[in-house]
């Protein structure tokens, strides 16, 4: 992965679980010394911390040092719902008023990524990284696709273009439905593929369930420079306790 | 695997014949009826059905949500809910039951009665364990290792075993049931609260508030100082998403509250993650028109299973499914605190409800019935086919298949060498032609 150029990486899955890639990127960027802003909207901090332990990073330590800013969506969700007054600038304000958009969340991200190196007596971190797990849960909470795409556009402008950082977003899709309504996660995923420059799509095997090969991953890379065509590759993978291994199609150890 | 937990609780009451106590350094809370998971150290509770525990990876992790998609008549999903609550009573956990159709007290009265191994039977009045008294003049001199055994089986008030069996034909005795603390929420008796600013309709909102009040008041989230032994709260929420909860996701194509149930599940999971509780939610998914909503609901829960009962469907007369009451689909298994979860061997599971056991087994799956309609279900050569990943098509292990004896050896021996559908198809097709 090139860290000089800023990347907007979209991780998506359909009827599979691509969260192992988010864990990988989290430990990767923490080890690289970047300032990480993590929006953990679907799992608790201890979950990521336990997996990070196995991958070799300590999230609690990183949080204490200030390298990692973790927004725990689940923990504070009930409190936000019960509040009498809803402030627009609160990061989780979409829980109370999902139609109003994600401006509060964006303000939170902006303040977090701009903070690095500003008056910090400690170490200066690398370029900021924004990780989101996962974005499609906002659709379940009633936020519209347009509002989410606006949010990612703002984040891309700030994190990638302005601050030369990276963004990794996880989106979970459902089965393609012929008469799907407009506000579906497939629409969101298509819009994000248009914005990103590296798309990793994880799916189950088209031939059915297999114990040894957990699925296939499609890599789509938007090339910069002079090459006109965009690359697209498919790998099979298997998730282990400490990571995942990728191999070309048909070369799994179970088959050979 | 259960050894560390035993060491903490104390070996005397379980009848350990050795005086060796394993010193454990684990910081796990010792709550009766729970055990740590083998894979990732999570604290697990039993769902009440031991074969279901095995299918979902050892048990339900504390802090997670189990989603059960109901069968058409809500008979087996209701049975699972009752097993879940009965297990809570037997282990001494606290219960929270919410229902919109039947009164929670009615559901509680139908709980199955637990089966106790001991011949002495399950009498609450007697059965006090003898305390081991070193000054007792009757101390055993020869069989001193058995000194600390209880003389009579202790009452089932708080059992330290993980997973029990229940007798469905009998209901639980009232004394045992009332020993457990149960909070109930009956939707039809709640006064609707006007919540203009909340995205949730009133029934879900008041249910969430009620759950959060119980969690906070009883100290499941660690907020109150622990003066008593820590315990687990079991939440049973019946038929969420149905019309009686004020939700129209199950009856309309474009519901006005299409995000109500998903928001509710999201916030419920937030409450569960921050407390020592586990929830079982049943949803009538067969009523939802929109499959995308079901996909989201499944993703918002941790463990998700679906029950499909054969009653009233064409599969009831299928000879292949003769011994079973329905199919069980595992929609999702959680990956908690680890990258990879336990992947099951096979996904073809069927269940049957017997008087003393709810069993879940690998079913002999017939793939051709959907593909080729010209084969009638009564033709026995087709019914021979056994096709499950990873299981051997041993004729002695076949269940629920009536095979005519003349075709048994030839067709099934062909199946033993070939495990793909196509070749088995041809083989049986050939045999059919030969014998006809």
XYZ file of C-alpha atoms in Angstrom, chain B:
436
model
C -12.685 -26.942 29.771
C -15.070 -26.476 32.613
C -12.274 -27.026 35.099
C -11.356 -23.387 35.718
C -14.936 -22.528 36.490
C -15.234 -25.452 38.852
C -12.141 -24.450 40.671
C -13.603 -21.090 41.424
C -16.988 -22.210 42.611
C -15.567 -24.867 44.843
C -15.354 -28.532 44.298
C -17.218 -29.745 47.330
C -20.719 -29.250 46.128
C -20.195 -30.860 42.747
C -18.921 -34.068 44.156
C -15.326 -33.925 43.076
C -13.659 -36.898 44.603
C -10.220 -35.359 44.644
C -9.036 -32.740 47.062
C -6.889 -31.155 44.378
C -8.159 -27.734 43.418
C -6.819 -26.204 40.306
C -5.524 -22.734 40.898
C -6.927 -20.510 38.256
C -5.620 -17.159 37.250
C -8.485 -16.188 35.045
C -10.439 -13.114 35.940
C -13.750 -14.464 34.753
C -16.769 -13.795 36.850
C -18.142 -16.919 38.457
C -21.846 -16.788 37.775
C -23.890 -19.961 38.011
C -25.043 -21.302 34.709
C -22.264 -19.766 32.673
C -18.984 -21.036 31.329
C -16.149 -19.509 29.321
C -15.994 -20.208 25.631
C -13.257 -22.384 24.220
C -12.514 -20.127 21.272
C -12.326 -16.664 22.621
C -12.907 -16.692 26.353
C -16.340 -15.121 26.154
C -18.758 -15.882 28.938
C -21.452 -18.190 27.587
C -24.906 -19.076 28.832
C -26.974 -21.962 27.641
C -29.987 -21.323 25.442
C -31.880 -24.153 27.118
C -31.479 -26.536 24.201
C -28.123 -28.275 24.248
C -28.110 -29.149 20.564
C -28.759 -25.502 19.725
C -25.856 -24.544 21.976
C -23.651 -26.850 19.970
C -24.810 -25.422 16.650
C -24.185 -21.808 17.626
C -20.738 -22.492 18.980
C -21.089 -23.545 22.597
C -23.783 -21.223 23.838
C -24.954 -17.638 23.811
C -22.312 -15.104 24.692
C -23.286 -12.676 27.429
C -23.865 -9.274 25.909
C -25.176 -10.554 22.596
C -28.477 -10.833 20.853
C -30.010 -14.011 19.454
C -32.518 -13.515 16.680
C -34.995 -16.284 15.925
C -37.052 -16.062 12.755
C -40.366 -17.577 13.612
C -41.996 -20.458 11.819
C -45.409 -19.915 10.333
C -47.525 -20.742 13.341
C -45.034 -19.537 15.934
C -45.095 -22.920 17.638
C -41.410 -23.879 17.702
C -40.038 -20.385 18.145
C -42.285 -19.968 21.154
C -40.977 -23.288 22.422
C -37.413 -22.026 22.082
C -38.329 -18.905 24.011
C -39.778 -21.028 26.794
C -36.650 -23.192 26.892
C -34.568 -20.022 27.139
C -36.600 -18.705 30.066
C -36.765 -22.085 31.799
C -32.991 -22.327 31.629
C -32.825 -18.936 33.274
C -35.089 -20.076 36.094
C -33.059 -23.217 36.684
C -29.739 -21.364 36.692
C -31.029 -18.628 38.923
C -30.718 -15.834 36.368
C -33.088 -12.912 36.304
C -35.656 -12.756 33.602
C -37.264 -10.007 31.591
C -40.114 -11.014 29.360
C -41.871 -8.681 26.942
C -44.799 -9.678 24.855
C -47.580 -7.983 22.980
C -49.950 -10.810 22.266
C -50.001 -13.153 25.252
C -49.612 -11.944 28.757
C -46.113 -12.651 30.078
C -47.564 -14.506 33.047
C -49.257 -16.943 30.685
C -45.972 -17.635 28.961
C -44.265 -18.112 32.303
C -46.833 -20.651 33.397
C -46.146 -22.778 30.345
C -42.451 -23.217 30.994
C -41.323 -26.841 30.698
C -40.258 -28.679 33.778
C -36.588 -29.572 34.127
C -35.463 -33.183 34.299
C -33.260 -34.026 37.239
C -30.857 -36.945 36.974
C -31.111 -38.138 40.530
C -33.535 -40.872 41.468
C -34.527 -38.982 44.597
C -36.440 -36.635 42.382
C -36.858 -32.946 42.422
C -38.625 -32.220 45.658
C -38.046 -28.740 46.926
C -39.035 -29.491 50.489
C -36.339 -32.062 51.102
C -32.898 -32.475 49.708
C -30.683 -30.373 51.895
C -27.042 -31.081 51.383
C -25.188 -32.219 54.441
C -22.505 -29.730 55.356
C -19.122 -31.298 55.729
C -18.449 -31.116 59.437
C -14.965 -32.080 60.547
C -16.099 -32.523 64.147
C -18.777 -34.965 63.140
C -18.262 -38.226 64.972
C -19.545 -40.041 61.909
C -16.584 -39.055 59.771
C -15.753 -41.816 57.412
C -12.544 -43.588 58.079
C -12.195 -45.832 55.087
C -14.134 -44.002 52.404
C -12.876 -40.623 53.521
C -12.769 -39.329 49.991
C -16.527 -39.462 49.829
C -16.947 -37.518 53.059
C -17.809 -34.308 51.314
C -20.398 -35.750 48.991
C -23.884 -34.443 49.596
C -26.124 -37.169 50.906
C -29.147 -36.159 48.936
C -29.260 -34.397 45.616
C -29.508 -30.700 46.304
C -32.567 -28.830 45.213
C -32.558 -27.331 41.801
C -32.773 -23.812 43.105
C -29.437 -22.844 41.654
C -27.743 -25.424 39.528
C -24.139 -25.078 38.511
C -24.432 -27.273 35.471
C -24.413 -25.785 32.006
C -27.401 -26.844 29.969
C -30.328 -28.846 31.192
C -33.008 -31.033 29.728
C -36.679 -30.339 29.992
C -39.808 -32.393 29.857
C -42.241 -30.665 27.569
C -45.289 -32.585 28.731
C -45.069 -31.152 32.230
C -44.999 -27.543 33.281
C -42.569 -26.181 35.767
C -43.619 -26.277 39.367
C -44.814 -22.939 40.696
C -42.372 -22.885 43.601
C -39.432 -23.188 41.282
C -40.809 -20.596 38.941
C -41.486 -18.087 41.648
C -38.011 -18.478 43.014
C -36.775 -16.670 39.932
C -37.095 -12.951 39.633
C -39.037 -12.022 36.551
C -39.766 -8.577 35.159
C -42.463 -8.411 32.578
C -43.576 -5.911 30.008
C -46.973 -6.389 28.514
C -47.479 -4.018 25.628
C -51.264 -3.926 25.774
C -51.233 -2.706 29.343
C -48.725 0.051 28.841
C -49.965 3.587 28.496
C -48.701 5.091 25.264
C -46.198 7.852 25.814
C -46.171 10.654 23.330
C -42.641 10.817 22.021
C -42.685 13.452 19.383
C -38.961 13.833 19.076
C -37.923 10.202 19.091
C -37.480 8.270 15.864
C -38.957 5.220 17.559
C -42.688 4.583 17.890
C -44.004 4.604 21.401
C -44.100 0.849 22.211
C -40.437 0.329 21.278
C -39.423 3.445 23.115
C -41.161 2.443 26.330
C -39.789 -1.088 26.024
C -36.253 0.265 25.751
C -36.786 2.523 28.714
C -38.175 -0.350 30.724
C -35.198 -2.563 29.868
C -32.747 0.157 30.721
C -34.484 0.825 34.029
C -34.240 -2.826 35.018
C -30.590 -3.020 34.010
C -29.690 0.056 35.948
C -31.791 -0.684 39.001
C -30.600 -4.249 39.429
C -27.039 -3.328 38.743
C -26.364 -5.408 35.638
C -24.269 -2.697 34.117
C -22.078 -2.355 37.139
C -23.481 1.022 38.081
C -24.633 0.147 41.580
C -22.042 -1.146 44.012
C -22.180 -4.912 44.039
C -23.395 -6.007 47.404
C -24.761 -9.258 46.088
C -23.526 -11.961 43.768
C -23.328 -10.939 40.138
C -25.976 -12.351 37.903
C -27.055 -12.460 34.291
C -30.259 -10.936 32.965
C -32.084 -12.890 30.290
C -34.363 -10.872 28.041
C -37.033 -12.604 26.035
C -38.815 -10.392 23.510
C -41.615 -12.108 21.705
C -42.728 -11.338 18.166
C -41.076 -7.981 17.664
C -42.077 -6.347 14.430
C -45.611 -7.630 14.513
C -48.515 -5.245 14.291
C -49.248 -5.427 17.994
C -46.037 -3.576 18.701
C -47.250 -0.641 16.686
C -44.925 -1.495 13.841
C -46.103 -1.880 10.279
C -42.985 -3.410 8.796
C -44.746 -6.773 8.634
C -47.898 -5.692 6.942
C -47.044 -3.040 4.398
C -44.869 -2.835 1.348
C -43.697 0.655 2.152
C -44.041 0.943 5.883
C -44.071 4.303 7.542
C -41.824 3.015 10.324
C -39.393 1.069 8.200
C -36.490 1.934 10.468
C -38.222 1.423 13.777
C -37.289 -2.202 14.357
C -33.732 -1.770 13.095
C -33.165 1.263 15.301
C -34.623 -0.633 18.225
C -32.267 -3.581 17.670
C -29.279 -1.270 17.324
C -29.960 0.441 20.624
C -30.834 -2.837 22.320
C -27.460 -4.210 21.298
C -25.834 -1.134 22.764
C -27.594 -1.830 26.050
C -26.613 -5.491 25.959
C -22.961 -4.786 25.264
C -22.651 -2.643 28.349
C -24.343 -5.010 30.771
C -24.359 -8.630 31.845
C -27.386 -9.576 29.855
C -28.358 -11.715 26.910
C -31.444 -11.290 24.751
C -33.511 -13.576 22.597
C -35.784 -11.866 20.110
C -38.303 -13.614 17.905
C -39.427 -11.923 14.716
C -42.188 -13.068 12.358
C -39.984 -12.752 9.317
C -42.339 -14.632 7.029
C -44.674 -11.641 7.185
C -42.144 -9.098 5.977
C -42.489 -8.285 2.336
C -39.134 -6.628 2.062
C -36.177 -9.000 2.158
C -33.720 -6.171 2.488
C -35.140 -5.262 5.870
C -34.669 -8.836 7.064
C -31.075 -8.724 5.864
C -30.489 -5.599 7.929
C -32.187 -7.068 10.957
C -30.008 -10.161 10.753
C -26.893 -8.063 10.482
C -27.884 -6.009 13.493
C -28.116 -9.098 15.673
C -25.249 -11.312 16.668
C -26.536 -14.832 16.265
C -29.435 -15.437 13.912
C -31.318 -18.643 13.224
C -34.496 -19.311 11.305
C -37.012 -22.035 11.920
C -39.010 -23.525 9.118
C -41.621 -25.979 10.263
C -43.060 -28.610 7.996
C -46.574 -28.281 9.324
C -48.962 -27.473 6.558
C -46.308 -27.391 3.868
C -45.707 -29.932 1.170
C -42.604 -31.158 2.935
C -44.731 -32.740 5.620
C -45.437 -35.741 3.454
C -41.955 -35.993 2.050
C -40.512 -39.347 3.152
C -37.112 -37.755 3.581
C -38.326 -35.496 6.347
C -40.473 -38.083 8.037
C -38.674 -37.990 11.346
C -38.298 -34.256 11.628
C -40.550 -31.371 12.471
C -38.751 -28.720 10.533
C -35.562 -27.242 9.219
C -33.223 -24.981 11.101
C -31.207 -22.425 9.160
C -28.243 -20.750 10.750
C -28.233 -17.302 9.213
C -25.372 -15.747 11.111
C -22.818 -16.631 13.730
C -21.019 -13.930 15.640
C -17.324 -13.207 15.566
C -16.681 -11.772 18.978
C -13.219 -10.710 20.022
C -11.634 -12.806 17.317
C -11.126 -12.729 13.584
C -12.478 -16.108 12.628
C -15.530 -17.782 13.987
C -16.330 -21.416 14.238
C -17.444 -22.524 10.803
C -19.931 -25.347 10.869
C -19.369 -28.580 8.965
C -22.672 -28.439 7.233
C -25.601 -26.147 6.984
C -28.305 -28.729 6.412
C -29.879 -28.962 9.819
C -33.265 -30.228 10.843
C -34.928 -30.286 14.210
C -37.463 -32.405 15.982
C -39.218 -31.760 19.236
C -39.525 -34.859 21.357
C -41.000 -34.960 24.809
C -37.702 -34.766 26.590
C -35.460 -33.176 24.055
C -35.316 -30.697 21.244
C -32.793 -32.215 18.906
C -31.080 -30.636 15.950
C -29.423 -32.949 13.510
C -27.838 -32.970 10.123
C -30.622 -33.751 7.726
C -30.362 -35.915 4.705
C -30.919 -33.286 2.112
C -32.499 -33.992 -1.204
C -31.259 -31.501 -3.774
C -33.216 -32.784 -6.739
C -36.678 -32.036 -5.434
C -36.358 -28.387 -6.401
C -34.641 -28.973 -9.703
C -36.735 -31.586 -11.422
C -40.456 -31.442 -10.834
C -41.231 -34.543 -12.815
C -39.961 -36.830 -10.081
C -42.789 -37.541 -7.726
C -42.006 -37.591 -4.030
C -43.160 -41.161 -3.771
C -40.506 -42.589 -6.019
C -38.152 -44.298 -3.676
C -34.996 -44.374 -5.788
C -34.799 -40.588 -5.630
C -35.467 -40.588 -1.929
C -32.296 -42.594 -1.431
C -29.992 -39.741 -2.182
C -27.947 -38.550 0.744
C -26.076 -35.345 0.133
C -24.521 -33.475 2.998
C -21.088 -31.908 3.049
C -18.743 -33.841 5.209
C -20.969 -36.658 6.323
C -20.678 -40.154 5.053
C -23.597 -41.585 3.131
C -23.587 -44.652 5.284
C -26.859 -46.475 4.922
C -26.924 -47.205 8.622
C -26.814 -43.534 9.451
C -29.621 -42.452 7.199
C -32.544 -41.016 8.993
C -36.082 -40.795 7.952
C -35.571 -42.540 4.663
C -37.644 -45.524 3.737
C -35.646 -47.509 1.245
C -36.872 -50.480 -0.681
C -34.432 -53.263 0.136
C -33.606 -54.250 -3.391
C -32.162 -50.854 -4.281
C -30.318 -50.315 -1.040
C -26.996 -51.924 -1.738
C -26.469 -50.961 -5.340
C -27.495 -47.332 -5.261
C -26.010 -46.443 -1.920
C -22.748 -48.192 -2.616
C -22.535 -46.027 -5.679
C -23.143 -42.986 -3.531
C -20.275 -43.953 -1.274
C -17.689 -43.493 -3.959
C -19.128 -40.421 -5.607
C -20.172 -37.462 -3.598
C -21.223 -35.082 -6.342
C -24.798 -34.658 -7.295
C -24.459 -35.346 -10.984
C -22.870 -38.745 -10.904
C -25.115 -39.950 -8.135
C -27.995 -38.754 -10.200
C -26.908 -40.800 -13.154
C -26.235 -43.840 -11.051
C -29.590 -43.856 -9.429
C -31.180 -43.087 -12.730
C -29.502 -46.133 -14.210
C -30.615 -48.318 -11.368
C -34.109 -47.130 -11.730
C -34.077 -48.124 -15.354
C -32.518 -51.455 -14.572
C -34.985 -52.497 -11.965
C -37.942 -51.156 -13.816
